[in-house]
Amino acid sequence: MTVRVRLAPSPTGNLHIGTARTAVFNWLYARHRGGKFILRIEDTDRERSRPEYTENILEGLQWLGLTWDEGPYFQSDRLDLYRQAIQTLLDKGLAYYCYCTPEELDALRSEQKPRAVAPRYDNRHRHLTPQEQAAFEAAGRTPVIRFKIEDDRQIEWQDLVRGRVSWQGADLGGDMVIARAAPRGEIGYPLYNLVVVVDDIAMGITDVIRGEDHIGNTPKQILLYEALGATPPNFAHTPLILNSAGQKLSKRDGVTSISDFRAMGYLAPALANYMTLLGWSPPRRDGGTLYP
Ligand code: GLU
């Protein structure tokens, strides 16, 4: 099977060194395996996405020599596809309308907080009758759409970096919102986990290589693959670039965007080489490992 990997940046900022490093891993893997490297711009966050960031990302990748074979695809062009998938989940009874207001959800959270339990939706609208739904609609409420997550499900995968990873359904925050609120009969704006899975299926992605900040999304995505009748790809969650205090690198630590490094005079091959070697250590001379 031909390897197909993707980089899926959100255009909510300039090309970040962490995203560029994820691109390096994907690019190298595609080139090594004679596969395809696909670029997909995840611009479904309408408030924060900007065309100038997309431009900065494309330019930065090109400058680094991380050329892609397909795309860029834009998620904002593909909304019909996501809505079809949501309709399929509704038709199969795997998703449902939830009419809770933000105030009700806040009240639920404040009731959970003192009990020191992780915030989660209690699936209270999972089994509404048509009459109850009609009453909420008559009261002017517009529903979101939630995907069912069973508490007793155990989700496991063999991560190519981290080995066996296992999650309990009960730890995934309750039934997950996959579409924003919209009047009944319409399907609201689709959300991250759903659109990623629909695209990765449609684009035939074989290996998802991304930062480990996404590891908590993976069990939810695996459930969506299953619900949509598709086989999940391989997953590889790579460690993040950290600052000297061991926290995720941020703007406060200094320069983080590729265009800023470029403006400072760094050369593209030097930066690409640095990102490739970051996190790698040479084998010990006696054949042992540096970190047993
Ligand atoms: N759009 C996500 C991000 O920029 C990436 C999603 C993914 O790789 O699955 O972090």
PDB file of C-alpha atoms and ligand atoms in Angstrom:
ATOM      1  CA  MET A   1       0.000   0.000   0.000  1.00  0.00           C
ATOM      2  CA  THR A   2       1.379   3.439  -0.890  1.00  0.00           C
ATOM      3  CA  VAL A   3       2.115   5.530   2.165  1.00  0.00           C
ATOM      4  CA  ARG A   4       0.015   8.706   2.307  1.00  0.00           C
ATOM      5  CA  VAL A   5       0.749  11.191   5.059  1.00  0.00           C
ATOM      6  CA  ARG A   6      -0.458  14.712   5.622  1.00  0.00           C
ATOM      7  CA  LEU A   7       0.333  17.968   7.330  1.00  0.00           C
ATOM      8  CA  ALA A   8      -2.838  19.650   8.549  1.00  0.00           C
ATOM      9  CA  PRO A   9      -1.960  23.115   9.857  1.00  0.00           C
ATOM     10  CA  SER A  10      -4.590  25.543  11.092  1.00  0.00           C
ATOM     11  CA  PRO A  11      -4.020  29.015   9.597  1.00  0.00           C
ATOM     12  CA  THR A  12      -4.411  30.765  12.940  1.00  0.00           C
ATOM     13  CA  GLY A  13      -0.815  32.004  13.095  1.00  0.00           C
ATOM     14  CA  ASN A  14       2.440  32.036  11.160  1.00  0.00           C
ATOM     15  CA  LEU A  15       4.189  28.708  10.477  1.00  0.00           C
ATOM     16  CA  HIS A  16       5.338  27.576  13.929  1.00  0.00           C
ATOM     17  CA  ILE A  17       8.570  25.647  14.387  1.00  0.00           C
ATOM     18  CA  GLY A  18       6.605  22.787  16.004  1.00  0.00           C
ATOM     19  CA  THR A  19       4.381  22.474  12.916  1.00  0.00           C
ATOM     20  CA  ALA A  20       7.431  22.722  10.668  1.00  0.00           C
ATOM     21  CA  ARG A  21       9.077  19.900  12.602  1.00  0.00           C
ATOM     22  CA  THR A  22       5.938  17.761  12.190  1.00  0.00           C
ATOM     23  CA  ALA A  23       6.190  18.577   8.477  1.00  0.00           C
ATOM     24  CA  VAL A  24       9.820  17.372   8.458  1.00  0.00           C
ATOM     25  CA  PHE A  25       8.807  14.001   9.938  1.00  0.00           C
ATOM     26  CA  ASN A  26       5.941  13.587   7.467  1.00  0.00           C
ATOM     27  CA  TRP A  27       8.020  14.666   4.502  1.00  0.00           C
ATOM     28  CA  LEU A  28      10.930  12.372   5.388  1.00  0.00           C
ATOM     29  CA  TYR A  29       8.607   9.422   5.943  1.00  0.00           C
ATOM     30  CA  ALA A  30       6.818   9.978   2.621  1.00  0.00           C
ATOM     31  CA  ARG A  31      10.089  10.341   0.736  1.00  0.00           C
ATOM     32  CA  HIS A  32      11.664   7.342   2.469  1.00  0.00           C
ATOM     33  CA  ARG A  33       8.708   5.083   1.673  1.00  0.00           C
ATOM     34  CA  GLY A  34       8.097   6.417  -1.832  1.00  0.00           C
ATOM     35  CA  GLY A  35       4.746   7.756  -0.622  1.00  0.00           C
ATOM     36  CA  LYS A  36       2.777  10.973  -0.925  1.00  0.00           C
ATOM     37  CA  PHE A  37       2.858  14.025   1.309  1.00  0.00           C
ATOM     38  CA  ILE A  38      -0.448  15.890   1.349  1.00  0.00           C
ATOM     39  CA  LEU A  39      -1.061  19.419   2.589  1.00  0.00           C
ATOM     40  CA  ARG A  40      -4.430  20.273   4.088  1.00  0.00           C
ATOM     41  CA  ILE A  41      -5.288  23.662   5.530  1.00  0.00           C
ATOM     42  CA  GLU A  42      -7.633  23.250   8.496  1.00  0.00           C
ATOM     43  CA  ASP A  43      -9.476  26.551   8.295  1.00  0.00           C
ATOM     44  CA  THR A  44     -12.755  25.627   9.968  1.00  0.00           C
ATOM     45  CA  ASP A  45     -12.078  27.976  12.898  1.00  0.00           C
ATOM     46  CA  ARG A  46     -13.678  30.940  11.181  1.00  0.00           C
ATOM     47  CA  GLU A  47     -12.892  33.506  13.846  1.00  0.00           C
ATOM     48  CA  ARG A  48      -9.170  32.814  14.028  1.00  0.00           C
ATOM     49  CA  SER A  49      -8.231  31.661  10.496  1.00  0.00           C
ATOM     50  CA  ARG A  50      -6.667  34.279   8.183  1.00  0.00           C
ATOM     51  CA  PRO A  51      -5.556  34.023   4.527  1.00  0.00           C
ATOM     52  CA  GLU A  52      -2.260  35.761   5.361  1.00  0.00           C
ATOM     53  CA  TYR A  53      -1.406  32.925   7.763  1.00  0.00           C
ATOM     54  CA  THR A  54      -2.133  30.362   5.046  1.00  0.00           C
ATOM     55  CA  GLU A  55       0.245  32.266   2.799  1.00  0.00           C
ATOM     56  CA  ASN A  56       2.907  32.369   5.502  1.00  0.00           C
ATOM     57  CA  ILE A  57       2.578  28.591   6.062  1.00  0.00           C
ATOM     58  CA  LEU A  58       2.830  27.734   2.350  1.00  0.00           C
ATOM     59  CA  GLU A  59       5.776  30.076   1.874  1.00  0.00           C
ATOM     60  CA  GLY A  60       7.596  28.728   4.930  1.00  0.00           C
ATOM     61  CA  LEU A  61       7.203  25.097   3.863  1.00  0.00           C
ATOM     62  CA  GLN A  62       8.382  25.928   0.362  1.00  0.00           C
ATOM     63  CA  TRP A  63      11.361  27.856   1.705  1.00  0.00           C
ATOM     64  CA  LEU A  64      12.336  24.866   3.872  1.00  0.00           C
ATOM     65  CA  GLY A  65      12.098  22.585   0.837  1.00  0.00           C
ATOM     66  CA  LEU A  66       9.236  20.570   2.346  1.00  0.00           C
ATOM     67  CA  THR A  67       7.425  20.199  -0.949  1.00  0.00           C
ATOM     68  CA  TRP A  68       4.020  18.513  -1.001  1.00  0.00           C
ATOM     69  CA  ASP A  69       2.580  16.194  -3.625  1.00  0.00           C
ATOM     70  CA  GLU A  70      -1.115  17.025  -3.249  1.00  0.00           C
ATOM     71  CA  GLY A  71      -3.063  20.027  -2.074  1.00  0.00           C
ATOM     72  CA  PRO A  72      -3.280  22.403  -0.473  1.00  0.00           C
ATOM     73  CA  TYR A  73      -6.820  21.294   0.248  1.00  0.00           C
ATOM     74  CA  PHE A  74      -8.955  23.720   2.255  1.00  0.00           C
ATOM     75  CA  GLN A  75     -11.480  22.374   4.718  1.00  0.00           C
ATOM     76  CA  SER A  76     -13.731  25.383   4.138  1.00  0.00           C
ATOM     77  CA  ASP A  77     -14.261  24.024   0.573  1.00  0.00           C
ATOM     78  CA  ARG A  78     -15.372  20.661   1.879  1.00  0.00           C
ATOM     79  CA  LEU A  79     -18.259  21.453   4.225  1.00  0.00           C
ATOM     80  CA  ASP A  80     -20.774  19.392   2.240  1.00  0.00           C
ATOM     81  CA  LEU A  81     -18.698  16.281   2.740  1.00  0.00           C
ATOM     82  CA  TYR A  82     -18.602  16.800   6.514  1.00  0.00           C
ATOM     83  CA  ARG A  83     -22.326  17.449   6.676  1.00  0.00           C
ATOM     84  CA  GLN A  84     -23.002  14.231   4.759  1.00  0.00           C
ATOM     85  CA  ALA A  85     -20.919  12.304   7.285  1.00  0.00           C
ATOM     86  CA  ILE A  86     -22.814  13.909  10.180  1.00  0.00           C
ATOM     87  CA  GLN A  87     -26.108  13.004   8.521  1.00  0.00           C
ATOM     88  CA  THR A  88     -24.879   9.404   8.207  1.00  0.00           C
ATOM     89  CA  LEU A  89     -24.104   9.327  11.941  1.00  0.00           C
ATOM     90  CA  LEU A  90     -27.560  10.746  12.747  1.00  0.00           C
ATOM     91  CA  ASP A  91     -29.214   8.192  10.449  1.00  0.00           C
ATOM     92  CA  LYS A  92     -27.321   5.335  12.106  1.00  0.00           C
ATOM     93  CA  GLY A  93     -28.395   6.542  15.558  1.00  0.00           C
ATOM     94  CA  LEU A  94     -24.770   7.196  16.519  1.00  0.00           C
ATOM     95  CA  ALA A  95     -25.290  10.952  16.872  1.00  0.00           C
ATOM     96  CA  TYR A  96     -28.149  13.034  18.262  1.00  0.00           C
ATOM     97  CA  TYR A  97     -29.422  16.558  18.878  1.00  0.00           C
ATOM     98  CA  CYS A  98     -28.533  18.139  22.204  1.00  0.00           C
ATOM     99  CA  TYR A  99     -30.426  21.249  23.310  1.00  0.00           C
ATOM    100  CA  CYS A 100     -28.433  22.164  26.430  1.00  0.00           C
ATOM    101  CA  THR A 101     -27.730  25.862  26.847  1.00  0.00           C
ATOM    102  CA  PRO A 102     -24.254  27.209  27.715  1.00  0.00           C
ATOM    103  CA  GLU A 103     -25.689  28.129  31.142  1.00  0.00           C
ATOM    104  CA  GLU A 104     -26.817  24.554  31.782  1.00  0.00           C
ATOM    105  CA  LEU A 105     -23.408  23.226  30.788  1.00  0.00           C
ATOM    106  CA  ASP A 106     -21.706  25.797  33.046  1.00  0.00           C
ATOM    107  CA  ALA A 107     -23.934  24.729  35.926  1.00  0.00           C
ATOM    108  CA  LEU A 108     -22.972  21.098  35.291  1.00  0.00           C
ATOM    109  CA  ARG A 109     -19.294  22.053  35.374  1.00  0.00           C
ATOM    110  CA  SER A 110     -19.564  24.007  38.618  1.00  0.00           C
ATOM    111  CA  GLU A 111     -21.332  21.059  40.185  1.00  0.00           C
ATOM    112  CA  GLN A 112     -18.488  18.732  39.059  1.00  0.00           C
ATOM    113  CA  LYS A 113     -15.641  20.993  40.147  1.00  0.00           C
ATOM    114  CA  PRO A 114     -15.941  20.682  43.945  1.00  0.00           C
ATOM    115  CA  ARG A 115     -16.167  16.911  43.551  1.00  0.00           C
ATOM    116  CA  ALA A 116     -12.768  17.055  41.775  1.00  0.00           C
ATOM    117  CA  VAL A 117     -14.086  15.080  38.820  1.00  0.00           C
ATOM    118  CA  ALA A 118     -12.928  15.827  35.295  1.00  0.00           C
ATOM    119  CA  PRO A 119     -15.413  18.045  33.427  1.00  0.00           C
ATOM    120  CA  ARG A 120     -17.715  16.001  31.280  1.00  0.00           C
ATOM    121  CA  TYR A 121     -21.093  16.205  29.625  1.00  0.00           C
ATOM    122  CA  ASP A 122     -23.529  13.824  31.327  1.00  0.00           C
ATOM    123  CA  ASN A 123     -25.225  12.730  28.072  1.00  0.00           C
ATOM    124  CA  ARG A 124     -28.535  14.039  29.411  1.00  0.00           C
ATOM    125  CA  HIS A 125     -30.116  14.665  25.989  1.00  0.00           C
ATOM    126  CA  ARG A 126     -29.187  11.285  24.536  1.00  0.00           C
ATOM    127  CA  HIS A 127     -32.645   9.830  24.929  1.00  0.00           C
ATOM    128  CA  LEU A 128     -35.004  12.783  24.470  1.00  0.00           C
ATOM    129  CA  THR A 129     -38.417  11.916  23.093  1.00  0.00           C
ATOM    130  CA  PRO A 130     -39.642  13.727  19.958  1.00  0.00           C
ATOM    131  CA  GLN A 131     -42.064  15.617  22.245  1.00  0.00           C
ATOM    132  CA  GLU A 132     -39.242  16.817  24.503  1.00  0.00           C
ATOM    133  CA  GLN A 133     -37.237  17.906  21.464  1.00  0.00           C
ATOM    134  CA  ALA A 134     -40.249  19.760  20.070  1.00  0.00           C
ATOM    135  CA  ALA A 135     -40.698  21.534  23.411  1.00  0.00           C
ATOM    136  CA  PHE A 136     -37.090  22.756  23.389  1.00  0.00           C
ATOM    137  CA  GLU A 137     -37.513  23.958  19.811  1.00  0.00           C
ATOM    138  CA  ALA A 138     -40.723  25.748  20.700  1.00  0.00           C
ATOM    139  CA  ALA A 139     -38.759  27.459  23.477  1.00  0.00           C
ATOM    140  CA  GLY A 140     -36.389  28.787  20.791  1.00  0.00           C
ATOM    141  CA  ARG A 141     -33.413  26.515  21.500  1.00  0.00           C
ATOM    142  CA  THR A 142     -31.156  25.445  18.618  1.00  0.00           C
ATOM    143  CA  PRO A 143     -29.398  22.097  19.026  1.00  0.00           C
ATOM    144  CA  VAL A 144     -25.783  21.045  18.589  1.00  0.00           C
ATOM    145  CA  ILE A 145     -25.115  17.524  17.345  1.00  0.00           C
ATOM    146  CA  ARG A 146     -23.285  15.097  19.613  1.00  0.00           C
ATOM    147  CA  PHE A 147     -21.571  11.811  18.800  1.00  0.00           C
ATOM    148  CA  LYS A 148     -22.173   8.999  21.315  1.00  0.00           C
ATOM    149  CA  ILE A 149     -19.192   7.798  23.321  1.00  0.00           C
ATOM    150  CA  GLU A 150     -19.854   4.757  25.495  1.00  0.00           C
ATOM    151  CA  ASP A 151     -18.248   4.959  28.952  1.00  0.00           C
ATOM    152  CA  ASP A 152     -17.387   1.280  29.033  1.00  0.00           C
ATOM    153  CA  ARG A 153     -15.576   1.282  25.710  1.00  0.00           C
ATOM    154  CA  GLN A 154     -11.852   0.720  25.831  1.00  0.00           C
ATOM    155  CA  ILE A 155      -9.956   2.186  22.907  1.00  0.00           C
ATOM    156  CA  GLU A 156      -6.452   0.977  22.115  1.00  0.00           C
ATOM    157  CA  TRP A 157      -3.918   1.532  19.412  1.00  0.00           C
ATOM    158  CA  GLN A 158      -0.293   0.678  18.753  1.00  0.00           C
ATOM    159  CA  ASP A 159       1.336   4.085  18.476  1.00  0.00           C
ATOM    160  CA  LEU A 160       4.400   4.049  16.230  1.00  0.00           C
ATOM    161  CA  VAL A 161       6.237   6.286  18.709  1.00  0.00           C
ATOM    162  CA  ARG A 162       4.697   5.537  22.093  1.00  0.00           C
ATOM    163  CA  GLY A 163       3.782   1.876  21.791  1.00  0.00           C
ATOM    164  CA  ARG A 164       0.485   0.558  23.151  1.00  0.00           C
ATOM    165  CA  VAL A 165      -1.866   3.369  24.169  1.00  0.00           C
ATOM    166  CA  SER A 166      -5.161   2.670  25.893  1.00  0.00           C
ATOM    167  CA  TRP A 167      -8.086   4.948  26.825  1.00  0.00           C
ATOM    168  CA  GLN A 168     -11.327   4.381  28.601  1.00  0.00           C
ATOM    169  CA  GLY A 169     -14.446   5.827  26.950  1.00  0.00           C
ATOM    170  CA  ALA A 170     -15.464   7.307  30.329  1.00  0.00           C
ATOM    171  CA  ASP A 171     -12.387   9.579  30.228  1.00  0.00           C
ATOM    172  CA  LEU A 172     -13.319  11.260  26.945  1.00  0.00           C
ATOM    173  CA  GLY A 173     -15.621  13.923  28.350  1.00  0.00           C
ATOM    174  CA  GLY A 174     -18.985  12.397  27.476  1.00  0.00           C
ATOM    175  CA  ASP A 175     -20.757  12.541  24.128  1.00  0.00           C
ATOM    176  CA  MET A 176     -18.773  14.838  21.846  1.00  0.00           C
ATOM    177  CA  VAL A 177     -20.090  17.832  19.927  1.00  0.00           C
ATOM    178  CA  ILE A 178     -19.453  17.334  16.197  1.00  0.00           C
ATOM    179  CA  ALA A 179     -21.557  20.199  14.822  1.00  0.00           C
ATOM    180  CA  ARG A 180     -22.245  23.649  16.238  1.00  0.00           C
ATOM    181  CA  ALA A 181     -25.759  24.831  16.984  1.00  0.00           C
ATOM    182  CA  ALA A 182     -28.133  25.302  14.048  1.00  0.00           C
ATOM    183  CA  PRO A 183     -31.896  25.272  13.641  1.00  0.00           C
ATOM    184  CA  ARG A 184     -33.327  21.751  13.498  1.00  0.00           C
ATOM    185  CA  GLY A 185     -33.262  20.428   9.940  1.00  0.00           C
ATOM    186  CA  GLU A 186     -29.935  22.086   9.210  1.00  0.00           C
ATOM    187  CA  ILE A 187     -26.529  20.770  10.173  1.00  0.00           C
ATOM    188  CA  GLY A 188     -24.391  23.350  11.943  1.00  0.00           C
ATOM    189  CA  TYR A 189     -20.743  24.093  11.365  1.00  0.00           C
ATOM    190  CA  PRO A 190     -18.735  20.842  11.717  1.00  0.00           C
ATOM    191  CA  LEU A 191     -16.016  20.584  14.363  1.00  0.00           C
ATOM    192  CA  TYR A 192     -12.397  19.476  14.508  1.00  0.00           C
ATOM    193  CA  ASN A 193     -12.440  15.740  15.346  1.00  0.00           C
ATOM    194  CA  LEU A 194     -15.160  15.009  12.829  1.00  0.00           C
ATOM    195  CA  VAL A 195     -13.646  16.941   9.927  1.00  0.00           C
ATOM    196  CA  VAL A 196     -10.180  15.474  10.477  1.00  0.00           C
ATOM    197  CA  VAL A 197     -11.508  11.931  10.327  1.00  0.00           C
ATOM    198  CA  VAL A 198     -13.716  12.572   7.287  1.00  0.00           C
ATOM    199  CA  ASP A 199     -10.742  14.093   5.457  1.00  0.00           C
ATOM    200  CA  ASP A 200      -8.240  11.456   6.499  1.00  0.00           C
ATOM    201  CA  ILE A 201     -10.645   8.780   5.219  1.00  0.00           C
ATOM    202  CA  ALA A 202     -11.407  10.645   1.975  1.00  0.00           C
ATOM    203  CA  MET A 203      -7.717  11.364   1.335  1.00  0.00           C
ATOM    204  CA  GLY A 204      -6.681   7.763   1.985  1.00  0.00           C
ATOM    205  CA  ILE A 205      -4.236   8.724   4.745  1.00  0.00           C
ATOM    206  CA  THR A 206      -2.279   5.655   5.907  1.00  0.00           C
ATOM    207  CA  ASP A 207      -0.212   7.236   8.699  1.00  0.00           C
ATOM    208  CA  VAL A 208      -1.113  10.185  10.911  1.00  0.00           C
ATOM    209  CA  ILE A 209       2.130  11.695  12.218  1.00  0.00           C
ATOM    210  CA  ARG A 210       1.444  14.650  14.504  1.00  0.00           C
ATOM    211  CA  GLY A 211       2.447  16.287  17.778  1.00  0.00           C
ATOM    212  CA  GLU A 212       1.564  14.502  21.001  1.00  0.00           C
ATOM    213  CA  ASP A 213      -0.697  17.399  22.006  1.00  0.00           C
ATOM    214  CA  HIS A 214      -3.248  15.578  19.822  1.00  0.00           C
ATOM    215  CA  ILE A 215      -3.015  12.254  21.610  1.00  0.00           C
ATOM    216  CA  GLY A 216      -6.247  12.871  23.554  1.00  0.00           C
ATOM    217  CA  ASN A 217      -8.109  13.346  20.265  1.00  0.00           C
ATOM    218  CA  THR A 218      -7.000  10.017  18.856  1.00  0.00           C
ATOM    219  CA  PRO A 219      -9.378   7.746  20.848  1.00  0.00           C
ATOM    220  CA  LYS A 220     -12.318   9.963  19.822  1.00  0.00           C
ATOM    221  CA  GLN A 221     -11.167   9.841  16.221  1.00  0.00           C
ATOM    222  CA  ILE A 222     -10.791   6.049  16.310  1.00  0.00           C
ATOM    223  CA  LEU A 223     -14.441   5.808  17.439  1.00  0.00           C
ATOM    224  CA  LEU A 224     -15.441   8.036  14.519  1.00  0.00           C
ATOM    225  CA  TYR A 225     -13.560   5.828  12.029  1.00  0.00           C
ATOM    226  CA  GLU A 226     -15.457   2.873  13.394  1.00  0.00           C
ATOM    227  CA  ALA A 227     -18.791   4.688  13.216  1.00  0.00           C
ATOM    228  CA  LEU A 228     -18.134   5.702   9.615  1.00  0.00           C
ATOM    229  CA  GLY A 229     -17.168   2.141   8.697  1.00  0.00           C
ATOM    230  CA  ALA A 230     -13.494   2.883   7.990  1.00  0.00           C
ATOM    231  CA  THR A 231     -10.239   1.366   9.218  1.00  0.00           C
ATOM    232  CA  PRO A 232      -8.129   3.762  11.299  1.00  0.00           C
ATOM    233  CA  PRO A 233      -4.674   4.667   9.970  1.00  0.00           C
ATOM    234  CA  ASN A 234      -1.434   4.158  11.907  1.00  0.00           C
ATOM    235  CA  PHE A 235      -0.811   6.878  14.467  1.00  0.00           C
ATOM    236  CA  ALA A 236       2.549   8.329  15.464  1.00  0.00           C
ATOM    237  CA  HIS A 237       2.545  11.033  18.156  1.00  0.00           C
ATOM    238  CA  THR A 238       5.826  12.878  18.258  1.00  0.00           C
ATOM    239  CA  PRO A 239       7.158  14.699  21.339  1.00  0.00           C
ATOM    240  CA  LEU A 240       6.747  18.468  21.340  1.00  0.00           C
ATOM    241  CA  ILE A 241       9.562  21.015  21.313  1.00  0.00           C
ATOM    242  CA  LEU A 242       9.854  22.231  24.907  1.00  0.00           C
ATOM    243  CA  ASN A 243      11.502  25.242  26.519  1.00  0.00           C
ATOM    244  CA  SER A 244      14.241  24.952  29.141  1.00  0.00           C
ATOM    245  CA  ALA A 245      11.590  24.672  31.873  1.00  0.00           C
ATOM    246  CA  GLY A 246      10.077  21.645  30.123  1.00  0.00           C
ATOM    247  CA  GLN A 247       6.941  23.458  28.958  1.00  0.00           C
ATOM    248  CA  LYS A 248       5.547  23.703  25.461  1.00  0.00           C
ATOM    249  CA  LEU A 249       7.537  26.304  23.502  1.00  0.00           C
ATOM    250  CA  SER A 250       5.637  29.571  23.240  1.00  0.00           C
ATOM    251  CA  LYS A 251       6.155  33.091  21.953  1.00  0.00           C
ATOM    252  CA  ARG A 252       7.335  34.110  25.430  1.00  0.00           C
ATOM    253  CA  ASP A 253      10.387  31.900  24.945  1.00  0.00           C
ATOM    254  CA  GLY A 254      11.498  33.929  21.944  1.00  0.00           C
ATOM    255  CA  VAL A 255      11.198  33.415  18.225  1.00  0.00           C
ATOM    256  CA  THR A 256       8.951  30.500  17.229  1.00  0.00           C
ATOM    257  CA  SER A 257       7.859  31.200  13.677  1.00  0.00           C
ATOM    258  CA  ILE A 258       9.785  30.079  10.614  1.00  0.00           C
ATOM    259  CA  SER A 259       9.432  33.472   8.896  1.00  0.00           C
ATOM    260  CA  ASP A 260      11.089  35.160  11.902  1.00  0.00           C
ATOM    261  CA  PHE A 261      14.022  32.740  11.811  1.00  0.00           C
ATOM    262  CA  ARG A 262      14.278  33.465   8.097  1.00  0.00           C
ATOM    263  CA  ALA A 263      14.265  37.233   8.718  1.00  0.00           C
ATOM    264  CA  MET A 264      17.048  36.767  11.272  1.00  0.00           C
ATOM    265  CA  GLY A 265      19.240  35.283   8.560  1.00  0.00           C
ATOM    266  CA  TYR A 266      19.058  31.565   9.297  1.00  0.00           C
ATOM    267  CA  LEU A 267      19.481  29.452   6.180  1.00  0.00           C
ATOM    268  CA  ALA A 268      16.711  27.032   5.215  1.00  0.00           C
ATOM    269  CA  PRO A 269      18.900  23.885   5.058  1.00  0.00           C
ATOM    270  CA  ALA A 270      20.406  24.722   8.469  1.00  0.00           C
ATOM    271  CA  LEU A 271      16.982  25.140  10.044  1.00  0.00           C
ATOM    272  CA  ALA A 272      15.602  21.970   8.416  1.00  0.00           C
ATOM    273  CA  ASN A 273      18.688  20.065   9.572  1.00  0.00           C
ATOM    274  CA  TYR A 274      18.345  21.428  13.091  1.00  0.00           C
ATOM    275  CA  MET A 275      14.682  20.415  13.325  1.00  0.00           C
ATOM    276  CA  THR A 276      15.509  16.952  11.994  1.00  0.00           C
ATOM    277  CA  LEU A 277      18.231  16.355  14.573  1.00  0.00           C
ATOM    278  CA  LEU A 278      16.381  17.929  17.502  1.00  0.00           C
ATOM    279  CA  GLY A 279      15.404  15.047  19.774  1.00  0.00           C
ATOM    280  CA  TRP A 280      17.869  12.640  18.170  1.00  0.00           C
ATOM    281  CA  SER A 281      21.039  11.622  19.937  1.00  0.00           C
ATOM    282  CA  PRO A 282      24.013   9.754  18.557  1.00  0.00           C
ATOM    283  CA  PRO A 283      24.407   6.131  19.631  1.00  0.00           C
ATOM    284  CA  ARG A 284      26.999   5.563  22.370  1.00  0.00           C
ATOM    285  CA  ARG A 285      30.379   4.349  21.185  1.00  0.00           C
ATOM    286  CA  ASP A 286      30.099   1.155  23.198  1.00  0.00           C
ATOM    287  CA  GLY A 287      26.844   0.329  21.458  1.00  0.00           C
ATOM    288  CA  GLY A 288      24.629   1.108  24.495  1.00  0.00           C
ATOM    289  CA  THR A 289      21.921   3.745  24.437  1.00  0.00           C
ATOM    290  CA  LEU A 290      22.353   7.174  25.966  1.00  0.00           C
ATOM    291  CA  TYR A 291      19.121   6.868  27.916  1.00  0.00           C
ATOM    292  CA  PRO A 292      18.683   3.268  28.982  1.00  0.00           C
TER     293      PRO A 292
HETATM  294  N1  GLU B   1      -5.071  21.274  12.665  1.00  0.00           N
HETATM  295  C1  GLU B   1      -4.336  20.640  13.709  1.00  0.00           C
HETATM  296  C2  GLU B   1      -3.248  21.551  14.221  1.00  0.00           C
HETATM  297  O1  GLU B   1      -2.900  22.508  13.562  1.00  0.00           O
HETATM  298  C3  GLU B   1      -3.679  19.350  13.274  1.00  0.00           C
HETATM  299  C4  GLU B   1      -4.596  18.246  13.240  1.00  0.00           C
HETATM  300  C5  GLU B   1      -3.971  16.905  12.970  1.00  0.00           C
HETATM  301  O2  GLU B   1      -2.785  16.810  12.599  1.00  0.00           O
HETATM  302  O3  GLU B   1      -4.694  15.941  13.072  1.00  0.00           O
HETATM  303  O4  GLU B   1      -2.734  21.334  15.293  1.00  0.00           O
END
